[in-house]
C-alpha positions as a Python dict, from the first residue, in 0.01 Angstrom:
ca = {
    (1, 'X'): (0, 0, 0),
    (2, 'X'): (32, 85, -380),
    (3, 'X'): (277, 268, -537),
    (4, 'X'): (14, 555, -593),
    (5, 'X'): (-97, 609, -235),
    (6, 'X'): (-37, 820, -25),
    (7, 'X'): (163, 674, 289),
    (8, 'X'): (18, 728, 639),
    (9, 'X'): (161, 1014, 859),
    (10, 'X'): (265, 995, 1216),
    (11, 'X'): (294, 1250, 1469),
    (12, 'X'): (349, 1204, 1877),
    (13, 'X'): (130, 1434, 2083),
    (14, 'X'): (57, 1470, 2441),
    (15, 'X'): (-327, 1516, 2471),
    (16, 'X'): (-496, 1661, 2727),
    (17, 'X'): (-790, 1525, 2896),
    (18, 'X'): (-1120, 1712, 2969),
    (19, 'X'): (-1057, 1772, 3272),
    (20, 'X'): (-707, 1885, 3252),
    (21, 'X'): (-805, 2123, 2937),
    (22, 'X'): (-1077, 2309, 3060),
    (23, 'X'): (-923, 2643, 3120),
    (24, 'X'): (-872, 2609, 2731),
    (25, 'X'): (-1228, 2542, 2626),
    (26, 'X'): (-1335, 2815, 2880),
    (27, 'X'): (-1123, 3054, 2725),
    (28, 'X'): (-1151, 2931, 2361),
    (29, 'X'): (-1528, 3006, 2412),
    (30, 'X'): (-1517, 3351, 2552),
    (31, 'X'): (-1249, 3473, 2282),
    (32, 'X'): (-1352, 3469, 1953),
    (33, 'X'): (-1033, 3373, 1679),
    (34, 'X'): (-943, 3104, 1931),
    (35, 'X'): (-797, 2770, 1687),
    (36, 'X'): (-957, 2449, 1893),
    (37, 'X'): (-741, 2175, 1746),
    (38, 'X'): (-959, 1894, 1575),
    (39, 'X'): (-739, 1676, 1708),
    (40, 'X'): (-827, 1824, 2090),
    (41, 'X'): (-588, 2059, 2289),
    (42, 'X'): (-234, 1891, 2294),
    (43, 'X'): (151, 1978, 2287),
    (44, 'X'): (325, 1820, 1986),
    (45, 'X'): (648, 1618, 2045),
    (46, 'X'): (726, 1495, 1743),
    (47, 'X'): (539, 1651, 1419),
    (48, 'X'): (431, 1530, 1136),
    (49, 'X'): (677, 1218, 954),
    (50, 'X'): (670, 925, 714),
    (51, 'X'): (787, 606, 882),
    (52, 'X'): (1088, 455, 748),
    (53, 'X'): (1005, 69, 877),
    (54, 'X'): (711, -86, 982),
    (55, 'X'): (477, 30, 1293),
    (56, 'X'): (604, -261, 1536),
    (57, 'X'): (937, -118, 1492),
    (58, 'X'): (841, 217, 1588),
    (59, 'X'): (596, 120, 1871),
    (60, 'X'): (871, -103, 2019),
    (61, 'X'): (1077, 200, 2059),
    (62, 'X'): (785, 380, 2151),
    (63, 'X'): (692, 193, 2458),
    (64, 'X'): (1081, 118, 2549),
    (65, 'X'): (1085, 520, 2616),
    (66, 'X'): (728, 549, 2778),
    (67, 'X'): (925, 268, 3056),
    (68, 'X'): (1211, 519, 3114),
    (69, 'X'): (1046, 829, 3197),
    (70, 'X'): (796, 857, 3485),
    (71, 'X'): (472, 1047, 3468),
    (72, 'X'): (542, 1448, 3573),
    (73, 'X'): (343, 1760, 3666),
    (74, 'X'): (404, 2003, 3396),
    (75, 'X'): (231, 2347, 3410),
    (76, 'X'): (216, 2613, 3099),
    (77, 'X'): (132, 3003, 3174),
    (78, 'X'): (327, 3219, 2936),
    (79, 'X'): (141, 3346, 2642),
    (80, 'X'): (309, 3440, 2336),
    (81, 'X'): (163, 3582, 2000),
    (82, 'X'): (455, 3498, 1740),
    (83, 'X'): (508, 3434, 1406),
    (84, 'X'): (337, 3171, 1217),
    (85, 'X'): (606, 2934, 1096),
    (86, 'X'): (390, 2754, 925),
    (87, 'X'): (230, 2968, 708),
    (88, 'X'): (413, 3287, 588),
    (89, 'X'): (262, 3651, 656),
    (90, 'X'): (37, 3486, 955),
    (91, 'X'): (86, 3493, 1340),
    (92, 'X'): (3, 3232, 1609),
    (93, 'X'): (-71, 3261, 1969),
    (94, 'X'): (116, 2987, 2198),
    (95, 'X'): (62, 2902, 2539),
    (96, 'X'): (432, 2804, 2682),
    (97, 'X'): (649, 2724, 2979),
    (98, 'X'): (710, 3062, 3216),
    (99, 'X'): (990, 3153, 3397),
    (100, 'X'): (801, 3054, 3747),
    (101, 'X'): (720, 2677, 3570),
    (102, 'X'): (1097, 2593, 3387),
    (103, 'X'): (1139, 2287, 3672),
    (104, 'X'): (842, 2162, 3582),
    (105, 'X'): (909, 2150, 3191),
    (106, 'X'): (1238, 1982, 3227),
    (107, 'X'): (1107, 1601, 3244),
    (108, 'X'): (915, 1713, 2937),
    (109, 'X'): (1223, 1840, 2765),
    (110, 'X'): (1377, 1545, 2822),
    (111, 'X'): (1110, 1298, 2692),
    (112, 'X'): (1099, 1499, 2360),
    (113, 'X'): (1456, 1488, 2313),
    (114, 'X'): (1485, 1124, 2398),
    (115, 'X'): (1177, 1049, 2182),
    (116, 'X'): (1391, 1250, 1899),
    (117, 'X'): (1683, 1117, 1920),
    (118, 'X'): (1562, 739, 1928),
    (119, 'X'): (1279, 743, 1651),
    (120, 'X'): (1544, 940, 1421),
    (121, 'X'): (1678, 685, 1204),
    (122, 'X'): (1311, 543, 1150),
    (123, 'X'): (1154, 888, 1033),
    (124, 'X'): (1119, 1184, 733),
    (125, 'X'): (988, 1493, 868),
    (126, 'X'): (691, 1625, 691),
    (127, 'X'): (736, 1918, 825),
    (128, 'X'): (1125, 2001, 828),
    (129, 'X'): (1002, 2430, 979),
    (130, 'X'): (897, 2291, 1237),
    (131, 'X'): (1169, 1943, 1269),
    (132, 'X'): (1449, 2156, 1251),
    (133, 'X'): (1393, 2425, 1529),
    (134, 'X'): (1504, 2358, 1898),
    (135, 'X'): (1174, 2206, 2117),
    (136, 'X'): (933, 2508, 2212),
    (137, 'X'): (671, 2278, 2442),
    (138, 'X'): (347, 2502, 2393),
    (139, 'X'): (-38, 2495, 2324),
    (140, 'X'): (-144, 2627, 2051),
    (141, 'X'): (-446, 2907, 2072),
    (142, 'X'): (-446, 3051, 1772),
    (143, 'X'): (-262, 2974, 1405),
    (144, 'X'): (-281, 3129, 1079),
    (145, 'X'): (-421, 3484, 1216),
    (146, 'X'): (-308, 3822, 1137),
    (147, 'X'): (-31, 3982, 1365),
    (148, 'X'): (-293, 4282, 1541),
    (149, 'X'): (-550, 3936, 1575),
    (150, 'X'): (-261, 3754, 1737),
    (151, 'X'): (-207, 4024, 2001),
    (152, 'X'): (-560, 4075, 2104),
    (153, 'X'): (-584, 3730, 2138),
    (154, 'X'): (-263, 3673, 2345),
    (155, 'X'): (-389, 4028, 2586),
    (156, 'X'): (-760, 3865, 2650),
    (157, 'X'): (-553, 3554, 2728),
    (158, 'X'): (-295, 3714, 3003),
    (159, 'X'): (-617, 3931, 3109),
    (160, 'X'): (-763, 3600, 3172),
    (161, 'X'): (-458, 3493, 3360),
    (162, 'X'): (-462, 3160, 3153),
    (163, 'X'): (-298, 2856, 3241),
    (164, 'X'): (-278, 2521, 3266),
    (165, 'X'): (-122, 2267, 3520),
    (166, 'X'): (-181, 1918, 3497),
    (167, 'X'): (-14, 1586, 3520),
    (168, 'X'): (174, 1383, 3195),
    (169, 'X'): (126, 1033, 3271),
    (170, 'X'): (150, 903, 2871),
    (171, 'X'): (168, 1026, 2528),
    (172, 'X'): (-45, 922, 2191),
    (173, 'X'): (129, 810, 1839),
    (174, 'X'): (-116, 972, 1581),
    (175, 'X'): (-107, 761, 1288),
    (176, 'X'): (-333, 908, 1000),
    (177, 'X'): (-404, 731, 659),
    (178, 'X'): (-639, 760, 359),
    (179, 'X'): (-909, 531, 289),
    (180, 'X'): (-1028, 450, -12),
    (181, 'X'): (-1313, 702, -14),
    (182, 'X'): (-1088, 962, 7),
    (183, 'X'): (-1121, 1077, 363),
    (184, 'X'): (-856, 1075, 620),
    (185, 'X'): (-850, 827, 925),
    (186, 'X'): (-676, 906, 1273),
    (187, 'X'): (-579, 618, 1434),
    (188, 'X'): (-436, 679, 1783),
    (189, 'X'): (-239, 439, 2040),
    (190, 'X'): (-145, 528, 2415),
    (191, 'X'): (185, 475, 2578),
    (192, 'X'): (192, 540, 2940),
    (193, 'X'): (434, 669, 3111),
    (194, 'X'): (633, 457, 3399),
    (195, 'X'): (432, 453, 3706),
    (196, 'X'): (100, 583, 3526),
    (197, 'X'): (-207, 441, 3516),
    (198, 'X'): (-379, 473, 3134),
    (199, 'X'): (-737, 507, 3280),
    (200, 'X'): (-644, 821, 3385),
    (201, 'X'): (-526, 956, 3081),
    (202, 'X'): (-786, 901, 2797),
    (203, 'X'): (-845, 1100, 2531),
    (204, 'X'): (-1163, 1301, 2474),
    (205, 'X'): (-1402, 1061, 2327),
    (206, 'X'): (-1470, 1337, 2024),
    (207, 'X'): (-1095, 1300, 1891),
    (208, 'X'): (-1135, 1167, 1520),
}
């Protein structure tokens, strides 16, 4: 890489398959605002950092944590419309944990935090609104919409009794770059969870 480019990012998402997010496409098509990600429908565990080291480094201690935590059932039914911390003067709409489902986030909790605390010395957050807040596992349905937008969009969702259940068996290291033409490649890689079988957990073939 030369000193003028541009190094590649790196975020760590869980992704959902098709089958596992299609309460979210029905309800993305049926509500009109809805934000699809382009990346597909996912929960962010780590967002957006430079690497500090090289990538066998970080998938080393990648895979190391994959082999510690076994795959879970997580489900997410609370909708929230909130502020937009990533953009000032704009709301989001988040799907979350509820307070019937906390059991069933806590092996997620525990993945981020052990996924934080062990790729810390090897990353700089791009992102340091987002780095520095405590975890907040959630979908994201909506980002960057006004604050009356963000509430009809979190009613239609609660009217629509949205949720999603589903089971984590791995999670995907994003690692995006720019090529000499100027656009922007996603490479991803899978690491699957203890006990998981990766078949089961591809990606939707129309991630970039």
């Amino acid at each position: 890489m030369s000193d003028d480019e541009a190094p590649p990012r790196y975020a760590i998402q869980i992704i959902l398959t098709e089958t596992a997010a299609r309460p979210l496409d029905n309800w993305a098509n049926a509500a009109e605002g809805a934000s699809v990600p382009t990346t597909g429908w996912h929960i962010t565990l780590i967002p957006a950092f430079t690497l500090q080291g090289v990538d066998a480094t970080l998938n080393e201690r990648l895979q190391a944590v994959a082999d510690r935590h076994a795959l879970f059932e997580l489900e997410l039914s609370e909708i929230e419309a909130t502020t937009d911390s990533t953009r000032a003067g704009y709301h989001a709409v988040f799907l979350g944990c509820g307070p019937d489902a906390e059991d069933l986030c806590l092996p997620l909790y525990a993945l981020q935090a052990e996924l934080a605390e062990t790729l810390a010395p090897l990353r700089s957050n791009l992102q340091p609104e987002l780095g520095d807040r405590p975890f907040r596992p959630h979908i994201t349905l909506a980002l960057s919409v006004s604050e009356q937008e963000a509430a009809r969009l979190a009613a239609f969702g609660r009217k629509q009794q949205l949720r999603v259940r589903f089971e984590v068996a791995s999670f995907w290291l994003l690692k995006s770059s720019e090529t000499e033409e100027g656009e922007v490649k996603t490479e991803r890689q899978q690491f699957v969870l203890a006990g998981a079988n990766a078949a089961d957990q591809a990606a939707p073939d129309s991630l970039p």
